[in-house]
PDB file of C-alpha atoms in Angstrom:
ATOM      1  CA  MET A 246       4.884   9.655  21.322  1.00  0.00           C
ATOM      2  CA  GLY A 247       6.098  10.416  18.124  1.00  0.00           C
ATOM      3  CA  ALA A 248       3.674  13.403  17.245  1.00  0.00           C
ATOM      4  CA  ALA A 249       4.185  14.853  20.682  1.00  0.00           C
ATOM      5  CA  VAL A 250       7.954  14.489  19.940  1.00  0.00           C
ATOM      6  CA  PHE A 251       7.490  16.208  16.366  1.00  0.00           C
ATOM      7  CA  ARG A 252       5.459  18.915  18.198  1.00  0.00           C
ATOM      8  CA  ALA A 253       7.947  19.745  20.514  1.00  0.00           C
ATOM      9  CA  ILE A 254      10.597  20.200  17.893  1.00  0.00           C
ATOM     10  CA  ARG A 255       8.406  22.025  15.248  1.00  0.00           C
ATOM     11  CA  ASN A 256       7.447  24.743  18.366  1.00  0.00           C
ATOM     12  CA  PHE A 257      11.115  25.001  19.764  1.00  0.00           C
ATOM     13  CA  ASN A 258      12.206  28.579  19.656  1.00  0.00           C
ATOM     14  CA  LEU A 259       8.877  29.559  17.729  1.00  0.00           C
ATOM     15  CA  GLU A 260       8.612  33.052  19.025  1.00  0.00           C
ATOM     16  CA  ASN A 261      12.227  33.918  17.914  1.00  0.00           C
ATOM     17  CA  ARG A 262      11.853  32.741  14.271  1.00  0.00           C
ATOM     18  CA  ALA A 263       8.673  34.342  14.183  1.00  0.00           C
ATOM     19  CA  GLU A 264      10.005  37.624  15.050  1.00  0.00           C
ATOM     20  CA  ARG A 265      13.134  37.112  12.987  1.00  0.00           C
ATOM     21  CA  GLU A 266      10.992  36.598   9.731  1.00  0.00           C
ATOM     22  CA  ILE A 267       8.684  39.602  10.430  1.00  0.00           C
ATOM     23  CA  SER A 268      11.716  41.859  11.151  1.00  0.00           C
ATOM     24  CA  LYS A 269      13.228  40.660   7.396  1.00  0.00           C
ATOM     25  CA  MET A 270      13.353  43.250   4.763  1.00  0.00           C
ATOM     26  CA  LYS A 271      10.323  43.495   2.422  1.00  0.00           C
ATOM     27  CA  PRO A 272      10.868  42.364  -0.684  1.00  0.00           C
ATOM     28  CA  SER A 273      12.041  45.290  -3.456  1.00  0.00           C
ATOM     29  CA  PRO A 274      10.790  45.699  -6.925  1.00  0.00           C
ATOM     30  CA  ALA A 275      12.569  44.042  -9.543  1.00  0.00           C
ATOM     31  CA  PRO A 276      15.554  45.735 -11.020  1.00  0.00           C
ATOM     32  CA  ARG A 277      15.178  47.620 -14.004  1.00  0.00           C
ATOM     33  CA  HIS A 278      17.291  47.298 -17.244  1.00  0.00           C
ATOM     34  CA  PRO A 279      20.411  50.083 -16.985  1.00  0.00           C
ATOM     35  CA  SER A 280      19.404  51.583 -20.368  1.00  0.00           C
ATOM     36  CA  THR A 281      15.339  52.226 -19.069  1.00  0.00           C
ATOM     37  CA  LYS A 282      16.822  53.582 -15.547  1.00  0.00           C
ATOM     38  CA  SER A 283      18.613  56.361 -16.813  1.00  0.00           C
ATOM     39  CA  LEU A 284      15.531  57.656 -18.992  1.00  0.00           C
ATOM     40  CA  LEU A 285      13.201  57.002 -16.221  1.00  0.00           C
ATOM     41  CA  ARG A 286      15.396  58.687 -13.917  1.00  0.00           C
ATOM     42  CA  GLU A 287      15.847  62.000 -16.297  1.00  0.00           C
ATOM     43  CA  GLN A 288      11.723  61.897 -17.146  1.00  0.00           C
ATOM     44  CA  MET A 289      11.039  62.166 -13.439  1.00  0.00           C
ATOM     45  CA  ILE A 290      13.753  64.959 -12.972  1.00  0.00           C
ATOM     46  CA  HIS A 291      12.229  67.188 -15.897  1.00  0.00           C
ATOM     47  CA  HIS A 292       8.642  66.234 -15.403  1.00  0.00           C
ATOM     48  CA  PRO A 293       7.772  65.762 -11.450  1.00  0.00           C
ATOM     49  CA  GLU A 294       4.100  65.794 -11.938  1.00  0.00           C
ATOM     50  CA  ILE A 295       4.641  62.463 -13.455  1.00  0.00           C
ATOM     51  CA  LYS A 296       5.098  60.749 -10.321  1.00  0.00           C
ATOM     52  CA  GLY A 297       1.597  62.244  -9.110  1.00  0.00           C
ATOM     53  CA  GLU A 298      -0.431  61.293 -12.121  1.00  0.00           C
ATOM     54  CA  VAL A 299       0.722  57.777 -11.984  1.00  0.00           C
ATOM     55  CA  ALA A 300      -0.764  57.760  -8.276  1.00  0.00           C
ATOM     56  CA  ARG A 301      -3.923  59.332  -9.015  1.00  0.00           C
ATOM     57  CA  LYS A 302      -6.935  57.497  -9.543  1.00  0.00           C
ATOM     58  CA  ASP A 303      -8.959  58.710 -12.542  1.00  0.00           C
ATOM     59  CA  ALA A 304     -12.480  59.397 -11.611  1.00  0.00           C
ATOM     60  CA  LYS A 305     -14.319  59.517 -15.271  1.00  0.00           C
ATOM     61  CA  LEU A 306     -12.204  56.044 -15.988  1.00  0.00           C
ATOM     62  CA  LEU A 307     -13.797  54.569 -12.468  1.00  0.00           C
ATOM     63  CA  SER A 308     -16.947  55.485 -13.576  1.00  0.00           C
ATOM     64  CA  LEU A 309     -16.748  53.905 -16.674  1.00  0.00           C
ATOM     65  CA  LEU A 310     -15.504  50.632 -14.884  1.00  0.00           C
ATOM     66  CA  LYS A 311     -18.417  50.837 -12.831  1.00  0.00           C
ATOM     67  CA  ASP A 312     -20.913  50.696 -15.858  1.00  0.00           C
ATOM     68  CA  VAL A 313     -19.363  47.357 -17.119  1.00  0.00           C
ATOM     69  CA  TYR A 314     -20.852  44.243 -16.434  1.00  0.00           C
ATOM     70  CA  VAL A 315     -19.816  41.179 -17.413  1.00  0.00           C
ATOM     71  CA  ASP A 316     -22.054  37.880 -17.632  1.00  0.00           C
ATOM     72  CA  SER A 317     -20.234  34.624 -18.815  1.00  0.00           C
ATOM     73  CA  LYS A 318     -21.168  30.818 -18.740  1.00  0.00           C
ATOM     74  CA  ASP A 319     -18.772  28.070 -18.662  1.00  0.00           C
ATOM     75  CA  PRO A 320     -18.858  26.069 -21.890  1.00  0.00           C
ATOM     76  CA  VAL A 321     -19.819  22.469 -21.520  1.00  0.00           C
ATOM     77  CA  SER A 322     -16.694  20.539 -21.182  1.00  0.00           C
ATOM     78  CA  SER A 323     -16.361  17.604 -24.130  1.00  0.00           C
ATOM     79  CA  VAL A 324     -15.925  15.254 -20.825  1.00  0.00           C
ATOM     80  CA  GLN A 325     -19.521  15.563 -19.631  1.00  0.00           C
ATOM     81  CA  VAL A 326     -20.686  15.407 -23.202  1.00  0.00           C
ATOM     82  CA  LYS A 327     -19.019  12.120 -23.790  1.00  0.00           C
ATOM     83  CA  ASP A 328     -20.176  10.798 -20.210  1.00  0.00           C
ATOM     84  CA  ALA A 329     -23.702  11.574 -21.617  1.00  0.00           C
ATOM     85  CA  GLY A 330     -23.382   9.699 -24.710  1.00  0.00           C
ATOM     86  CA  THR A 331     -21.841   6.557 -23.354  1.00  0.00           C
ATOM     87  CA  ARG A 332     -24.473   5.889 -20.675  1.00  0.00           C
ATOM     88  CA  GLN A 333     -23.788   2.208 -19.226  1.00  0.00           C
ATOM     89  CA  GLU A 334     -26.664   0.053 -19.026  1.00  0.00           C
ATOM     90  CA  PRO A 335     -27.677  -1.098 -15.685  1.00  0.00           C
ATOM     91  CA  LYS A 336     -25.846  -4.289 -14.793  1.00  0.00           C
ATOM     92  CA  GLU A 337     -27.736  -7.575 -14.584  1.00  0.00           C
ATOM     93  CA  PHE A 338     -27.208  -9.607 -11.271  1.00  0.00           C
ATOM     94  CA  ARG A 339     -27.530 -13.314 -10.852  1.00  0.00           C
ATOM     95  CA  LEU A 340     -28.065 -15.432  -7.729  1.00  0.00           C
ATOM     96  CA  VAL A 341     -25.122 -17.045  -6.241  1.00  0.00           C
ATOM     97  CA  LYS A 342     -25.535 -21.265  -6.864  1.00  0.00           C
ATOM     98  CA  GLY A 343     -24.742 -23.708  -4.188  1.00  0.00           C
ATOM     99  CA  GLN A 344     -26.830 -25.093  -1.165  1.00  0.00           C
ATOM    100  CA  ASP A 345     -24.735 -23.243   1.382  1.00  0.00           C
ATOM    101  CA  PHE A 346     -25.761 -19.871   1.218  1.00  0.00           C
ATOM    102  CA  ASN A 347     -23.800 -17.748   3.593  1.00  0.00           C
ATOM    103  CA  MET A 348     -25.073 -14.529   3.476  1.00  0.00           C
ATOM    104  CA  MET A 349     -22.168 -12.475   4.925  1.00  0.00           C
ATOM    105  CA  SER A 350     -20.014 -13.402   1.825  1.00  0.00           C
ATOM    106  CA  SER A 351     -22.670 -13.655  -0.629  1.00  0.00           C
ATOM    107  CA  LYS A 352     -22.553 -10.698  -2.820  1.00  0.00           C
ATOM    108  CA  ASN A 353     -24.487 -10.030  -6.078  1.00  0.00           C
ATOM    109  CA  ILE A 354     -22.538 -11.540  -8.876  1.00  0.00           C
ATOM    110  CA  PRO A 355     -23.102  -9.873 -12.469  1.00  0.00           C
ATOM    111  CA  LYS A 356     -24.066 -12.191 -15.694  1.00  0.00           C
ATOM    112  CA  GLY A 357     -20.972 -13.232 -16.919  1.00  0.00           C
ATOM    113  CA  LYS A 358     -19.022 -13.524 -13.932  1.00  0.00           C
ATOM    114  CA  ILE A 359     -18.502 -16.138 -11.297  1.00  0.00           C
ATOM    115  CA  SER A 360     -17.160 -16.108  -7.792  1.00  0.00           C
ATOM    116  CA  ILE A 361     -14.310 -18.347  -6.511  1.00  0.00           C
ATOM    117  CA  VAL A 362     -16.431 -21.127  -4.848  1.00  0.00           C
ATOM    118  CA  GLU A 363     -18.578 -21.030  -7.768  1.00  0.00           C
ATOM    119  CA  ALA A 364     -15.736 -21.612 -10.342  1.00  0.00           C
ATOM    120  CA  LEU A 365     -14.128 -24.776  -8.145  1.00  0.00           C
ATOM    121  CA  THR A 366     -17.511 -25.923  -7.882  1.00  0.00           C
ATOM    122  CA  LEU A 367     -17.952 -26.019 -11.236  1.00  0.00           C
ATOM    123  CA  LEU A 368     -14.138 -27.402 -12.151  1.00  0.00           C
ATOM    124  CA  ASN A 369     -14.814 -30.234  -9.670  1.00  0.00           C
ATOM    125  CA  ASN A 370     -18.548 -31.132 -11.114  1.00  0.00           C
ATOM    126  CA  HIS A 371     -16.750 -31.427 -14.475  1.00  0.00           C
ATOM    127  CA  LYS A 372     -13.773 -33.571 -13.717  1.00  0.00           C
ATOM    128  CA  LEU A 373     -15.879 -35.665 -11.399  1.00  0.00           C
ATOM    129  CA  TYR A 374     -19.253 -36.102 -13.964  1.00  0.00           C
ATOM    130  CA  PRO A 375     -17.935 -34.891 -17.708  1.00  0.00           C
ATOM    131  CA  GLU A 376     -20.440 -36.032 -19.136  1.00  0.00           C
ATOM    132  CA  THR A 377     -23.246 -34.528 -17.072  1.00  0.00           C
ATOM    133  CA  TRP A 378     -21.450 -31.114 -16.777  1.00  0.00           C
ATOM    134  CA  THR A 379     -20.369 -30.403 -20.244  1.00  0.00           C
ATOM    135  CA  ALA A 380     -19.470 -26.812 -21.140  1.00  0.00           C
ATOM    136  CA  GLU A 381     -22.775 -25.946 -22.618  1.00  0.00           C
ATOM    137  CA  LYS A 382     -24.646 -26.780 -19.472  1.00  0.00           C
ATOM    138  CA  ILE A 383     -22.297 -24.836 -17.440  1.00  0.00           C
ATOM    139  CA  ALA A 384     -22.216 -21.844 -19.536  1.00  0.00           C
ATOM    140  CA  GLU A 385     -26.043 -21.973 -19.369  1.00  0.00           C
ATOM    141  CA  GLU A 386     -26.216 -22.527 -15.508  1.00  0.00           C
ATOM    142  CA  TYR A 387     -23.982 -19.822 -14.650  1.00  0.00           C
ATOM    143  CA  CYS A 388     -25.264 -17.359 -17.443  1.00  0.00           C
ATOM    144  CA  LEU A 389     -21.543 -17.319 -18.696  1.00  0.00           C
ATOM    145  CA  GLU A 390     -20.243 -17.289 -22.561  1.00  0.00           C
ATOM    146  CA  GLN A 391     -19.473 -20.613 -23.870  1.00  0.00           C
ATOM    147  CA  LYS A 392     -15.978 -19.902 -25.301  1.00  0.00           C
ATOM    148  CA  ASP A 393     -15.378 -18.597 -21.801  1.00  0.00           C
ATOM    149  CA  VAL A 394     -16.225 -21.974 -20.169  1.00  0.00           C
ATOM    150  CA  LYS A 395     -14.420 -24.136 -22.793  1.00  0.00           C
ATOM    151  CA  SER A 396     -11.144 -21.976 -21.993  1.00  0.00           C
ATOM    152  CA  LEU A 397     -11.671 -22.329 -18.233  1.00  0.00           C
ATOM    153  CA  LEU A 398     -11.989 -26.208 -18.323  1.00  0.00           C
ATOM    154  CA  LYS A 399      -8.932 -26.248 -20.889  1.00  0.00           C
ATOM    155  CA  TYR A 400      -6.619 -24.444 -18.727  1.00  0.00           C
ATOM    156  CA  PHE A 401      -7.636 -24.602 -15.346  1.00  0.00           C
ATOM    157  CA  LEU A 402      -7.678 -27.610 -12.849  1.00  0.00           C
ATOM    158  CA  THR A 403      -8.565 -28.405  -9.086  1.00  0.00           C
ATOM    159  CA  PHE A 404      -6.046 -29.988  -7.015  1.00  0.00           C
ATOM    160  CA  GLU A 405      -6.569 -34.090  -6.077  1.00  0.00           C
ATOM    161  CA  VAL A 406      -5.557 -34.826  -2.588  1.00  0.00           C
ATOM    162  CA  LYS A 407      -4.665 -38.516  -2.307  1.00  0.00           C
ATOM    163  CA  ILE A 408      -4.562 -40.117   0.913  1.00  0.00           C
ATOM    164  CA  ILE A 409      -1.822 -43.004   1.021  1.00  0.00           C
ATOM    165  CA  SER A 410      -2.297 -45.971   3.209  1.00  0.00           C
ATOM    166  CA  PRO A 411       0.430 -46.932   5.607  1.00  0.00           C
ATOM    167  CA  GLU A 412       0.892 -50.166   3.141  1.00  0.00           C
ATOM    168  CA  ASP A 413       1.182 -48.297   0.161  1.00  0.00           C
ATOM    169  CA  LYS A 414       3.766 -46.104   1.967  1.00  0.00           C
ATOM    170  CA  LYS A 415       6.056 -48.997   1.878  1.00  0.00           C
ATOM    171  CA  ALA A 416       6.121 -50.017  -1.589  1.00  0.00           C
ATOM    172  CA  ILE A 417       7.088 -46.442  -2.505  1.00  0.00           C
ATOM    173  CA  PRO A 418      10.888 -46.078  -2.391  1.00  0.00           C
ATOM    174  CA  SER A 419      12.095 -43.134  -0.520  1.00  0.00           C
ATOM    175  CA  LYS A 420      15.310 -41.168  -2.425  1.00  0.00           C
TER     176      LYS A 420
END
């Protein structure tokens, strides 16, 4: 709907606007400086053949111009040279950890990175079994650097949901 309205507004009175634009005066040459204007007029009065000379094509110069052959090659840009020098190594990928492989959501994960599901799994495993799931074992299992795993375990925690029984709810004072 909006496109049709816009088109109607754009095409309104199109022929008259086009005719007005075509009938406008063509642009005139840039004005000359007053001091040179009088000198040019004076030269044209004394030497009227100059006007013809300016408009005439010189056959000798045209023949010389036809003999000119230009062959050039673009220089190699520095960006292309840099790209060739700093070629990236192919990334190594690993399989996604876990039992429930959903083929639609699983991707190739580069070594040194983990998915959100894997991060939550390893944080939960470390929380439940810290003696089994140490930083060294997690780093080896998920192909991560040990310092990154230590930071992950230090600064990130998973949520713990506690379901309170109705008897315990009565013991909690309400505000």
